[in-house]
Each structure stands twice: as structure tokens, then as C-alpha cells.
Tab-separated table of C-alpha atoms in Angstrom:
chain	number	residue	atom	x	y	z
A	1	MET	CA	56.346	104.992	110.901
A	2	GLY	CA	56.744	108.614	111.747
A	3	SER	CA	58.361	108.200	115.167
A	4	THR	CA	60.589	105.453	113.702
A	5	LEU	CA	61.795	107.954	110.815
A	6	THR	CA	62.377	110.538	113.398
A	7	MET	CA	64.475	108.214	115.538
A	8	GLU	CA	66.578	107.130	112.412
A	9	LYS	CA	66.820	110.804	111.595
A	10	ALA	CA	68.075	111.774	115.031
A	11	LYS	CA	70.652	108.890	114.932
A	12	ALA	CA	71.906	109.989	111.536
A	13	ALA	CA	72.171	113.590	112.731
A	14	LYS	CA	74.046	112.488	115.830
A	15	LYS	CA	76.495	110.475	113.721
A	16	PHE	CA	76.912	113.369	111.429
A	17	ILE	CA	77.666	115.854	114.158
A	18	GLU	CA	80.384	113.470	115.596
A	19	ASN	CA	81.983	112.917	112.074
A	20	HIS	CA	81.722	116.693	111.307
A	21	TYR	CA	83.641	117.964	114.451
A	22	ARG	CA	86.143	114.966	114.067
A	23	ALA	CA	86.927	115.884	110.615
A	24	GLN	CA	87.108	119.614	111.671
A	25	ASN	CA	89.542	118.914	114.452
A	26	LYS	CA	91.579	116.662	112.064
A	27	ASN	CA	91.612	119.370	109.307
A	28	ILE	CA	92.867	121.965	111.672
A	29	GLN	CA	95.665	119.830	112.789
A	30	GLU	CA	96.702	118.637	109.382
A	31	ARG	CA	96.734	122.299	108.191
A	32	LYS	CA	99.017	123.340	110.931
A	33	GLU	CA	101.200	120.335	110.150
A	34	ARG	CA	101.372	121.212	106.448
A	35	ARG	CA	102.552	124.689	107.222
A	36	TRP	CA	105.088	123.364	109.668
A	37	VAL	CA	106.534	120.882	107.261
A	38	LEU	CA	106.782	123.568	104.500
A	39	GLU	CA	108.398	126.043	106.894
A	40	LYS	CA	111.016	123.360	108.088
A	41	GLN	CA	111.785	122.453	104.541
A	42	LEU	CA	112.402	125.926	103.569
A	43	ALA	CA	114.564	126.630	106.706
A	44	SER	CA	116.855	123.902	105.638
A	45	SER	CA	117.199	124.944	102.018
A	46	ASP	CA	118.831	127.899	100.199
A	47	VAL	CA	115.542	129.136	98.833
A	48	PRO	CA	115.592	133.076	98.692
A	49	GLU	CA	113.369	134.884	101.069
A	50	GLU	CA	111.186	136.285	98.276
A	51	GLU	CA	110.546	132.819	96.890
A	52	ARG	CA	109.818	131.441	100.444
A	53	MET	CA	106.997	134.023	101.016
A	54	SER	CA	105.593	132.928	97.500
A	55	LEU	CA	105.675	129.305	98.414
A	56	ILE	CA	103.894	129.798	101.669
A	57	LYS	CA	101.441	132.090	99.885
A	58	ASP	CA	100.817	129.404	97.468
A	59	LEU	CA	100.115	126.757	100.145
A	60	GLU	CA	97.646	129.303	101.859
A	61	GLN	CA	95.932	129.587	98.457
A	62	LYS	CA	95.662	125.912	97.996
A	63	GLU	CA	94.347	125.605	101.577
A	64	THR	CA	91.631	128.119	100.555
A	65	GLU	CA	90.872	126.058	97.514
A	66	PHE	CA	90.554	122.915	99.730
A	67	MET	CA	87.920	124.539	101.974
A	68	ARG	CA	85.984	125.633	98.882
A	69	LEU	CA	86.224	121.996	97.624
A	70	LYS	CA	84.793	120.623	100.928
A	71	ARG	CA	81.694	122.801	100.421
A	72	ASN	CA	81.042	121.348	97.026
A	73	ARG	CA	78.552	118.526	96.858
A	74	MET	CA	79.100	115.847	94.185
A	75	CYS	CA	76.508	113.468	92.610
A	76	VAL	CA	76.303	111.127	89.738
A	77	ASN	CA	74.948	113.802	87.508
A	78	ASP	CA	78.478	115.420	87.502
A	79	PHE	CA	79.705	112.579	85.388
A	80	GLU	CA	78.941	111.315	81.943
A	81	LEU	CA	78.775	107.388	81.964
A	82	LEU	CA	80.454	106.134	78.896
A	83	THR	CA	80.552	102.305	78.959
A	84	ILE	CA	80.639	99.256	81.320
A	85	ILE	CA	84.066	97.882	81.940
A	86	GLY	CA	83.336	95.687	84.739
A	87	ARG	CA	80.244	93.970	86.392
A	88	GLY	CA	80.144	92.130	89.824
A	89	ALA	CA	77.685	90.684	92.365
A	90	TYR	CA	76.841	94.025	93.708
A	91	GLY	CA	77.022	96.481	91.004
A	92	GLU	CA	78.959	97.714	87.888
A	93	VAL	CA	82.100	99.711	86.876
A	94	HIS	CA	81.735	102.352	84.289
A	95	LEU	CA	84.135	104.421	82.315
A	96	CYS	CA	82.976	107.852	82.910
A	97	ARG	CA	83.969	111.721	82.330
A	98	GLU	CA	83.682	114.406	84.893
A	99	LYS	CA	81.657	117.062	83.233
A	100	LYS	CA	83.360	120.010	84.817
A	101	SER	CA	86.935	118.994	84.333
A	102	GLY	CA	86.685	116.670	81.456
A	103	ASN	CA	88.988	114.185	83.326
A	104	ILE	CA	88.272	110.329	82.845
A	105	TYR	CA	87.602	108.028	85.680
A	106	ALA	CA	86.322	104.581	86.550
A	107	MET	CA	83.180	104.791	88.512
A	108	LYS	CA	82.161	101.903	90.761
A	109	LYS	CA	78.504	101.865	91.547
A	110	LEU	CA	77.125	99.769	94.349
A	111	LYS	CA	73.505	99.192	95.059
A	112	LYS	CA	72.601	100.018	98.814
A	113	SER	CA	69.932	97.497	99.066
A	114	GLU	CA	72.026	94.717	98.037
A	115	MET	CA	74.761	95.845	100.483
A	116	LEU	CA	72.347	95.678	103.243
A	117	SER	CA	70.379	92.547	102.496
A	118	LYS	CA	73.724	90.529	101.807
A	119	GLY	CA	75.446	91.851	104.793
A	120	GLN	CA	78.129	93.749	103.009
A	121	VAL	CA	78.088	97.117	104.812
A	122	GLU	CA	81.198	96.597	106.740
A	123	HIS	CA	82.806	95.396	103.520
A	124	VAL	CA	81.971	98.431	101.525
A	125	ARG	CA	83.107	100.804	104.351
A	126	ALA	CA	86.364	98.877	104.730
A	127	GLU	CA	86.893	99.214	100.932
A	128	ARG	CA	86.318	103.005	101.132
A	129	ASN	CA	88.490	103.364	104.225
A	130	LEU	CA	91.301	101.368	102.794
A	131	LEU	CA	91.346	103.327	99.526
A	132	ALA	CA	91.248	106.610	101.558
A	133	GLU	CA	94.026	105.642	103.930
A	134	VAL	CA	96.492	103.864	101.839
A	135	ASP	CA	98.542	106.406	99.769
A	136	SER	CA	100.485	104.107	97.478
A	137	HIS	CA	101.479	104.014	93.812
A	138	CYS	CA	100.666	100.172	93.965
A	139	ILE	CA	96.917	100.679	94.668
A	140	VAL	CA	94.495	102.113	92.556
A	141	LYS	CA	93.786	105.764	93.560
A	142	LEU	CA	90.384	106.927	94.820
A	143	TYR	CA	89.443	110.492	93.851
A	144	TYR	CA	85.936	110.775	95.326
A	145	SER	CA	83.252	108.756	97.108
A	146	PHE	CA	79.642	109.751	97.486
A	147	GLN	CA	76.090	108.609	97.593
A	148	ASP	CA	72.372	109.113	96.768
A	149	ALA	CA	69.241	107.500	97.737
A	150	GLU	CA	70.081	104.195	96.121
A	151	HIS	CA	73.814	103.768	95.418
A	152	LEU	CA	77.159	104.226	96.695
A	153	TYR	CA	79.939	105.619	94.109
A	154	LEU	CA	83.572	105.263	94.130
A	155	ILE	CA	85.359	107.369	91.512
A	156	MET	CA	88.887	105.912	90.850
A	157	GLU	CA	91.600	106.217	88.384
A	158	TYR	CA	90.934	104.598	85.136
A	159	LEU	CA	93.723	101.932	84.319
A	160	SER	CA	93.383	101.402	80.585
A	161	GLY	CA	95.804	98.539	80.164
A	162	GLY	CA	93.295	96.050	81.457
A	163	ASP	CA	93.684	93.318	83.906
A	164	MET	CA	96.139	90.395	84.382
A	165	MET	CA	93.402	87.998	83.616
A	166	THR	CA	92.940	89.401	80.129
A	167	LEU	CA	96.784	89.355	79.763
A	168	LEU	CA	97.214	85.776	80.744
A	169	MET	CA	94.112	84.781	78.366
A	170	ARG	CA	96.056	86.538	75.551
A	171	GLU	CA	99.585	85.215	76.307
A	172	ASP	CA	98.829	81.685	77.541
A	173	ILE	CA	101.819	81.961	79.762
A	174	LEU	CA	104.482	84.440	80.718
A	175	THR	CA	108.281	84.301	80.734
A	176	GLU	CA	109.920	84.195	84.185
A	177	LYS	CA	111.140	87.639	83.615
A	178	VAL	CA	107.733	89.097	82.903
A	179	ALA	CA	106.016	87.044	85.752
A	180	LYS	CA	108.786	88.272	88.065
A	181	PHE	CA	108.066	91.869	87.504
A	182	TYR	CA	104.326	91.583	88.042
A	183	ILE	CA	104.730	89.357	91.043
A	184	ALA	CA	107.237	91.856	92.566
A	185	GLN	CA	104.896	94.716	91.953
A	186	SER	CA	102.119	92.632	93.538
A	187	VAL	CA	104.151	91.989	96.533
A	188	LEU	CA	104.711	95.715	97.068
A	189	ALA	CA	100.960	96.225	96.740
A	190	VAL	CA	100.065	93.615	99.360
A	191	GLU	CA	102.796	94.904	101.512
A	192	SER	CA	101.254	98.409	101.343
A	193	ILE	CA	97.732	97.172	102.508
A	194	HIS	CA	99.211	94.913	105.272
A	195	LYS	CA	101.147	97.812	106.682
A	196	HIS	CA	97.797	99.470	107.183
A	197	ASN	CA	96.497	96.292	108.898
A	198	TYR	CA	94.217	95.333	106.050
A	199	ILE	CA	93.891	91.812	104.505
A	200	HIS	CA	92.621	91.836	100.809
A	201	ARG	CA	91.120	88.404	100.750
A	202	ASP	CA	90.250	88.468	97.057
A	203	ILE	CA	93.697	88.671	95.372
A	204	LYS	CA	93.293	87.222	91.840
A	205	PRO	CA	94.430	88.104	88.361
A	206	ASP	CA	91.143	90.003	87.632
A	207	ASN	CA	92.200	92.515	90.495
A	208	LEU	CA	95.688	93.225	89.220
A	209	LEU	CA	95.188	96.322	86.690
A	210	LEU	CA	97.541	97.569	84.320
A	211	ASP	CA	97.990	101.287	83.768
A	212	LYS	CA	98.811	102.695	80.370
A	213	SER	CA	102.582	102.056	80.711
A	214	GLY	CA	101.857	98.468	81.854
A	215	HIS	CA	102.666	98.978	85.500
A	216	MET	CA	100.444	97.011	87.835
A	217	LYS	CA	97.997	98.213	90.588
A	218	LEU	CA	96.096	96.255	92.997
A	219	SER	CA	92.192	96.926	92.957
A	220	ASP	CA	88.808	95.760	94.073
A	221	PHE	CA	88.996	95.905	97.911
A	222	GLY	CA	85.369	94.670	98.160
A	223	LEU	CA	86.253	91.848	100.432
A	224	CYS	CA	89.103	93.653	102.374
A	225	LYS	CA	88.916	93.196	106.189
A	226	PRO	CA	90.834	95.371	108.745
A	227	LEU	CA	92.555	93.557	111.604
A	228	ASP	CA	92.562	94.640	115.229
A	229	CYS	CA	95.523	97.170	115.301
A	230	ALA	CA	96.219	96.451	118.946
A	231	THR	CA	96.223	92.645	118.749
A	232	LEU	CA	96.545	91.996	114.953
A	233	SER	CA	94.290	89.075	115.769
A	234	THR	CA	93.192	86.524	113.193
A	235	ILE	CA	89.558	86.670	111.596
A	236	ASN	CA	87.536	84.131	113.485
A	237	GLU	CA	85.734	81.286	111.712
A	238	ASN	CA	82.294	83.082	111.676
A	239	GLU	CA	83.765	85.774	109.503
A	240	SER	CA	86.099	83.703	107.179
A	241	MET	CA	83.548	82.836	104.559
A	242	ASP	CA	81.128	85.770	104.835
A	243	ASP	CA	80.764	86.653	101.069
A	244	THR	CA	77.672	85.247	99.447
A	245	SER	CA	79.394	83.532	96.748
A	246	ARG	CA	81.507	81.437	99.123
A	247	ASP	CA	78.577	80.888	101.608
A	248	SER	CA	77.088	78.824	98.801
A	249	MET	CA	79.827	76.339	99.010
A	250	ASP	CA	78.714	73.335	100.894
A	251	ILE	CA	82.098	71.818	101.335
A	252	ASP	CA	82.318	68.477	103.217
A	253	ALA	CA	83.886	69.139	106.620
A	254	THR	CA	86.171	66.169	106.280
A	255	PHE	CA	87.178	66.935	102.697
A	256	PRO	CA	87.482	63.469	101.300
A	257	ASP	CA	89.902	62.596	98.406
A	258	ALA	CA	88.697	64.827	95.564
A	259	GLY	CA	90.051	62.604	92.643
A	260	ASN	CA	91.447	64.250	89.595
A	261	GLY	CA	88.135	65.656	88.348
A	262	HIS	CA	88.372	65.788	84.612
A	263	SER	CA	90.990	63.657	83.057
A	264	TRP	CA	92.952	66.052	80.645
A	265	ARG	CA	95.165	64.344	78.026
A	266	SER	CA	97.753	67.083	77.996
A	267	ALA	CA	98.543	70.157	80.051
A	268	ARG	CA	97.786	71.999	76.726
A	269	GLU	CA	94.278	70.733	76.809
A	270	GLN	CA	93.953	71.700	80.489
A	271	LEU	CA	95.174	75.239	79.583
A	272	GLN	CA	92.492	75.462	76.842
A	273	HIS	CA	89.825	74.170	79.027
A	274	TRP	CA	90.800	76.660	81.866
A	275	GLN	CA	90.730	79.566	79.482
A	276	ARG	CA	87.266	78.634	78.153
A	277	ASN	CA	85.841	78.247	81.720
A	278	ARG	CA	87.740	81.425	82.780
A	279	ARG	CA	86.007	83.564	80.197
A	280	SER	CA	82.648	82.490	81.329
A	281	LEU	CA	83.599	83.051	84.973
A	282	ALA	CA	84.507	86.645	84.245
A	283	PHE	CA	80.789	87.316	83.593
A	284	SER	CA	79.566	85.254	86.429
A	285	THR	CA	78.836	86.701	89.976
A	286	VAL	CA	79.994	83.242	91.400
A	287	GLY	CA	83.673	83.680	90.724
A	288	THR	CA	86.381	81.178	91.150
A	289	PRO	CA	87.901	79.717	94.353
A	290	ASP	CA	91.206	78.947	92.655
A	291	TYR	CA	93.135	81.393	94.609
A	292	ILE	CA	91.671	81.143	98.155
A	293	ALA	CA	93.906	79.779	100.892
A	294	PRO	CA	93.058	76.512	102.595
A	295	GLU	CA	92.630	78.073	105.932
A	296	VAL	CA	89.977	80.458	104.638
A	297	LEU	CA	88.155	77.497	103.093
A	298	LEU	CA	88.540	75.550	106.239
A	299	LYS	CA	87.060	78.342	108.346
A	300	LYS	CA	89.976	77.882	110.817
A	301	GLY	CA	90.508	81.627	111.262
A	302	TYR	CA	93.199	83.423	109.325
A	303	ALA	CA	95.311	86.586	109.034
A	304	MET	CA	97.484	88.254	106.520
A	305	GLU	CA	99.137	85.060	105.230
A	306	CYS	CA	96.203	84.166	103.249
A	307	ASP	CA	97.093	86.820	100.679
A	308	TRP	CA	100.618	85.445	100.059
A	309	TRP	CA	98.857	82.201	99.210
A	310	SER	CA	96.770	83.846	96.674
A	311	LEU	CA	99.910	85.474	95.035
A	312	GLY	CA	101.590	81.905	94.940
A	313	ALA	CA	98.682	80.682	92.886
A	314	ILE	CA	98.907	83.433	90.523
A	315	MET	CA	102.343	83.034	90.114
A	316	TYR	CA	101.879	79.392	89.273
A	317	GLU	CA	99.062	80.224	86.745
A	318	MET	CA	101.513	82.937	85.029
A	319	LEU	CA	104.258	80.293	84.560
A	320	VAL	CA	102.054	77.158	83.855
A	321	GLY	CA	98.931	78.570	82.243
A	322	TYR	CA	96.336	77.478	84.732
A	323	PRO	CA	96.022	77.645	88.576
A	324	PRO	CA	97.556	74.893	90.509
A	325	PHE	CA	94.517	73.299	91.880
A	326	TYR	CA	92.010	73.942	88.822
A	327	SER	CA	89.275	71.381	88.165
A	328	ASP	CA	86.225	71.738	85.934
A	329	ASP	CA	83.953	72.114	89.203
A	330	THR	CA	84.165	74.215	91.938
A	331	MET	CA	83.815	71.550	94.760
A	332	THR	CA	86.749	69.533	93.483
A	333	THR	CA	88.900	72.710	93.398
A	334	CYS	CA	88.000	73.414	97.101
A	335	ARG	CA	88.848	69.960	98.003
A	336	LYS	CA	92.257	69.989	96.070
A	337	ILE	CA	93.147	73.294	97.802
A	338	VAL	CA	92.544	71.781	101.354
A	339	ARG	CA	94.540	68.780	100.296
A	340	TRP	CA	97.231	70.786	98.568
A	341	ARG	CA	100.144	68.450	99.672
A	342	HIS	CA	98.453	65.682	97.383
A	343	TYR	CA	97.629	67.801	94.453
A	344	LEU	CA	100.451	70.695	94.223
A	345	LYS	CA	102.477	69.417	91.247
A	346	PHE	CA	104.187	70.902	88.120
A	347	PRO	CA	103.621	69.551	84.620
A	348	GLU	CA	106.687	67.740	83.185
A	349	ASP	CA	106.803	70.224	80.136
A	350	ALA	CA	106.606	73.386	82.356
A	351	LYS	CA	110.082	74.906	82.168
A	352	LEU	CA	110.516	76.567	85.534
A	353	THR	CA	113.604	77.308	87.383
A	354	PHE	CA	114.375	75.693	90.587
A	355	GLU	CA	114.062	79.223	92.389
A	356	ALA	CA	110.570	79.726	90.762
A	357	LYS	CA	109.293	76.316	91.915
A	358	ASP	CA	110.852	76.844	95.304
A	359	LEU	CA	109.126	80.026	95.939
A	360	ILE	CA	105.696	78.885	94.647
A	361	CYS	CA	106.145	75.876	97.063
A	362	LYS	CA	106.912	78.150	100.045
A	363	LEU	CA	103.810	80.302	99.375
A	364	LEU	CA	101.282	77.308	98.480
A	365	CYS	CA	102.060	75.509	101.921
A	366	ASP	CA	100.854	75.318	105.466
A	367	VAL	CA	100.173	78.734	106.988
A	368	ASP	CA	102.835	78.239	109.736
A	369	HIS	CA	105.604	77.524	107.278
A	370	ARG	CA	104.418	79.891	104.585
A	371	LEU	CA	106.830	82.617	103.337
A	372	GLY	CA	105.499	86.048	104.295
A	373	THR	CA	104.401	85.190	107.872
A	374	GLY	CA	107.211	87.586	109.057
A	375	GLY	CA	106.312	90.224	106.578
A	376	ALA	CA	107.052	91.050	102.952
A	377	GLU	CA	110.703	91.247	103.511
A	378	GLN	CA	110.956	87.475	103.757
A	379	ILE	CA	109.502	87.222	100.246
A	380	LYS	CA	111.561	89.892	98.818
A	381	ALA	CA	114.720	88.199	100.207
A	382	HIS	CA	113.921	84.831	98.141
A	383	PRO	CA	116.564	84.090	95.532
A	384	TRP	CA	114.059	84.297	92.705
A	385	PHE	CA	113.934	87.913	93.252
A	386	LYS	CA	117.848	88.350	93.558
A	387	ASP	CA	117.849	90.876	90.577
A	388	VAL	CA	114.979	92.794	91.474
A	389	GLU	CA	115.522	96.582	92.295
A	390	TRP	CA	112.523	96.892	94.614
A	391	ASP	CA	112.840	100.669	94.851
A	392	LYS	CA	112.819	101.311	91.259
A	393	LEU	CA	110.069	98.862	90.102
A	394	TYR	CA	107.646	101.626	89.286
A	395	GLU	CA	110.301	103.858	87.708
A	396	MET	CA	111.734	101.380	85.290
A	397	GLU	CA	109.965	100.418	81.736
A	398	ALA	CA	107.209	97.838	82.511
A	399	ALA	CA	107.707	94.274	81.339
A	400	TYR	CA	104.604	94.293	79.166
A	401	GLN	CA	103.347	97.449	77.135
A	402	PRO	CA	99.580	97.360	76.643
A	403	GLN	CA	98.125	98.644	73.304
A	404	ILE	CA	96.086	101.763	73.972
A	405	ASN	CA	94.404	104.146	71.443
A	406	GLY	CA	93.468	107.188	73.312
A	407	GLU	CA	92.138	107.818	76.851
A	408	LEU	CA	88.785	106.370	76.216
A	409	ASP	CA	90.112	103.122	74.754
A	410	THR	CA	88.512	100.043	76.433
A	411	GLN	CA	89.939	97.191	74.219
A	412	ASN	CA	91.762	95.677	77.080
A	413	PHE	CA	88.649	95.100	78.998
A	414	MET	CA	86.012	92.480	78.165
A	415	LYS	CA	82.922	93.652	76.634
A	416	PHE	CA	79.577	93.724	78.642
A	417	ASP	CA	75.908	93.813	77.447
A	418	GLY	CA	74.311	97.183	78.230
A	419	ALA	CA	77.512	99.185	77.695
A	420	ASN	CA	75.664	101.814	75.756
A	421	ASN	CA	72.818	102.146	78.040
A	422	ALA	CA	74.589	104.045	80.767
A	423	THR	CA	72.358	107.068	81.476
A	424	PRO	CA	72.417	107.880	85.129
A	425	SER	CA	69.379	107.840	87.136
A	426	ARG	CA	68.412	111.131	88.725
A	427	SER	CA	66.336	109.477	91.456
A	428	GLY	CA	67.209	110.785	94.847
A	429	SER	CA	70.402	112.460	93.702
A	430	GLY	CA	69.234	116.003	93.274
A	431	PRO	CA	69.066	118.822	95.730
A	432	SER	CA	65.151	118.443	95.997
A	433	ARG	CA	65.672	115.289	98.014
A	434	MET	CA	64.919	116.155	101.619
A	435	MET	CA	63.774	112.979	103.135
A	436	LEU	CA	66.164	110.681	105.188
A	437	MET	CA	65.721	106.976	103.953
A	438	PRO	CA	66.297	104.146	106.351
A	439	ASN	CA	69.018	102.800	104.291
A	440	ASP	CA	71.138	105.980	104.670
A	441	LEU	CA	72.002	105.472	108.321
A	442	SER	CA	74.395	102.586	107.382
A	443	PHE	CA	76.269	104.847	105.087
A	444	VAL	CA	76.632	108.135	106.879
A	445	GLY	CA	80.352	109.327	106.564
A	446	TYR	CA	81.022	107.716	103.313
A	447	THR	CA	81.825	110.878	101.547
A	448	TYR	CA	85.705	111.304	100.596
A	449	LYS	CA	87.640	113.743	98.431
A	450	ASN	CA	91.248	113.136	97.639
A	451	PHE	CA	92.660	116.632	97.421
A	452	ASP	CA	96.006	115.585	96.369
A	453	ALA	CA	94.556	113.994	93.339
A	454	VAL	CA	92.209	116.907	92.513
A	455	GLN	CA	94.652	119.843	93.093
A	456	GLY	CA	98.050	118.369	92.979
A	457	LEU	CA	98.970	118.813	96.556
A	458	ARG	CA	101.250	116.496	98.384
A	459	HIS	CA	98.827	115.217	100.815
A	460	SER	CA	95.149	113.576	100.685
A	461	TYR	CA	92.550	114.707	102.954
A	462	ASP	CA	89.486	112.990	104.165
A	463	VAL	CA	86.304	115.030	103.937
A	464	GLU	CA	83.735	113.147	105.691
A	465	GLY	CA	80.189	113.919	106.609
A	466	LYS	CA	79.553	117.340	104.456
A	467	ASP	CA	78.102	115.721	101.504
A	468	ASP	CA	76.211	113.094	103.294
A	469	TYR	CA	74.678	115.690	105.513
A	470	ILE	CA	73.407	117.592	102.352
A	471	CYS	CA	72.389	114.517	100.559
A	472	LEU	CA	70.470	113.076	103.599
A	473	GLY	CA	68.752	116.241	104.239
A	474	ILE	CA	69.285	116.216	108.039
């Protein structure tokens, strides 16, 4: 046992040293670039010499603050956990307050043992990497990530407007004007991660969050997958259904006719049935397959186009009231999706414009003909978006204004049992922890600090390894 632990410790130390020196070189280069960018901007401006020197001195001061920030170790006890606002298969999301600054955040807490036993290590690292790499106002912002003996933590901005699922359950359906606003913002969000060669793979109304002003941001990247940047290859069939909830689906390989499932008397009855079922699914770890592309279900291999299918399904739900292939059992839904040509229909009483139906049909179709295969610009050019000012979407007033009473208001989120029992465990999180645990090796280099968010600088900088080194006691 002792020799095994020594080997594990040596591997972690090697990984830390590699991360440390890579980060050091990266920091030096970025510091030089920031100085160069500032001096170039000042040289091309009419700023007086005295003010130029002041701005350069200010940058140097912020660089010093950044170095100090890197040396600070973070742990869960730096935060006061307030209430649970989300719960999933591998952990919970808490509303929390940073004790030192008083800032309010959302803390995603993931159990390491669950990540390891269910093969989610690469997913959780991809989620952290995407949040650290993609700097976009369309994506939920990551402030910090760190770990202790038992858990991984992501400290993110708290978007108090709730999620699109809650809005849809409240409104039944959205007007085309409102739906267009949020689908357009979703297109920008998906485009931003695709540009960094990531696929989200789990786009659904639950993961479209609204900020206090009603603007939408994409969240929950726990199933995101990086593509090979050199080849942009598709994900192969062995990886296509690798989360546990979808592994449990024993779908007949031939996908025989699914039938109509439950026979609803009217579209209104189907809407009511969907909403009742949707509320229970929100508390379930199984989830719903309603937004999954057929090529993913069929394990044929897939690429970025699967995210555009999901967006088409969400658009249909916004305008009709329920997803296009909804059934009262999961297997029937899956079969309807892969046989979409037989089951993609619009209710007679749905008052959709021709352009809206056309866009939905061009998203919910065979991958070879799907809009977006050539990039987001194809979707932006669709006639349904003809009056959308893409560059001003996040500057204009949002289509929906959520009701919010103060920064701690959680009325736009569903209530979870145990919300008042949010005392953080101190196990393994304090400075006395000196023993390297076997689970730690998979998560060395997980630490991140967003200096842009914390100090108000223009750039974000990745601080890898330092906190892991202290935490692991290497």
C-alpha cells in the first residue's frame, strides 16, 4: 500500500511540475502581451504623457495583485452556502456568498467518487476547460474552480432569472417575437463554443439560464466534448452515448414503428400532460431524451450539428408548448426521434408563420441536410431572423423581464428538499490535510481563477496547479 501511494504521489508531483512550468511560461508571455497591447493603444491615442504613465503604472499594480491572487488558496469554507437551486446526477448547485467579498455566486459541487465510478472524469475536465477558455457574454461565467478530498467545485455567476424550462412552464407557449429573441441568443451561445471546437451535447431549456435583466446564457457543460482541433473529427459510436442516463436506454437497433404512445384528445391535453411530466423530470437524475439528435441515439458518430437539432426541438417547444417527439414514455420518444420523418408534425391549432416552420424543419432533419452544418452563419441568414440585429442582442432590452426581489431571490428556480441544510463539510478541505488520496491524481490541474472577473481586468488568466499542489500536500 505504501509503495502504491508513493507511486501515485510521484505521478501527481510530476504532473504538478509540468502544469506549474507550463503556467509560468504562459503567464510571462501573457504579461508581456498585455503590456504591449496597452502601449500600442496608448501610442495610437491622444492621451497625455502623464496619463499614459499612470495607466501603465495601474497595469503594473494589477499585475502585482494578480500574482498575489495566484498565491491565495481557496476552499469551500471561503463561502457561505445559502440554498440549493439545482440538483443533478453527480452533485448539487448552491446559491452561496463569498465570505471575504460578500459577492453572490452559484456553486456547483461534484462528488469525485461519482465522477470516477461513472467514467465522468473527462467530462468534468472538459466542462472546466470550456468555461475557462470561452470568454463570451452568452456563456455563464466561471470565477473559480478548486477541489478538496471529496469534491470538485465550480464557482460561477448566479443568474437569478431562472431557466427557460421554468419560463415555458409558466407561459405555456411564447410568441414568435419572444421565441426569436431567445433562439437568436442561443444561436450565439452555441456558436461561441463551436468556435472553440466544443460540442455541448445537452442543450435543453433547463440549461438556458436568464440573468436579472432577462438575457439568456448557456450553462451546464457537464456533457460537453472537445473535438480534435486538427481534424474536427466526429465522435465515434463508442463515445456517443457515454453518460449514465443514456446508457440505460435499451433501444432496439432496428427502431420499429413506435406508434403514437398515449392518445391525447387535443394539443392542450398533451401540453398539460407534458408540463406535469416535465416538473417530475426536473427532480429526476434520468432526465429526458426529447432534445437529443437521432445520430446521437443511433450511435452513428456525430459532430457539432447535433447541437443545432437540439435548438430546433427547443424552438418547437417554445412555439407549440411541448417537444416535437414527446411521448409519455422514454423509449417511444427515442423511437420517434430516429423516425422523425414520420412524426415531425405541427398541430392544426398552432399559429406558426411559414418562416418559423421552415426553420424548425431545417433543424430537425437528416444531419447531411441540417442547417448549421456550414456554421452558425447559415442559421443567422434564415428569413425567420431577417429583423434580428445580431451584434446588439445583448445590448437591447430583453424580450422577457423576470421578477426578482434582491440578489438572494431564488423564486425563479424550483424548490429542492434539504435547501436549508447547506453547512459545508470541513473534511479534507483545511490546511492540515497532508495526505495524497488516490482520487486526486485524476483531478490535478483543476484549479482556475478568473482574474478578469475578480479584479475587473480585460483578460482572464488560467492559474493551474498552485492550489492543487497545496491541497494535495505534494
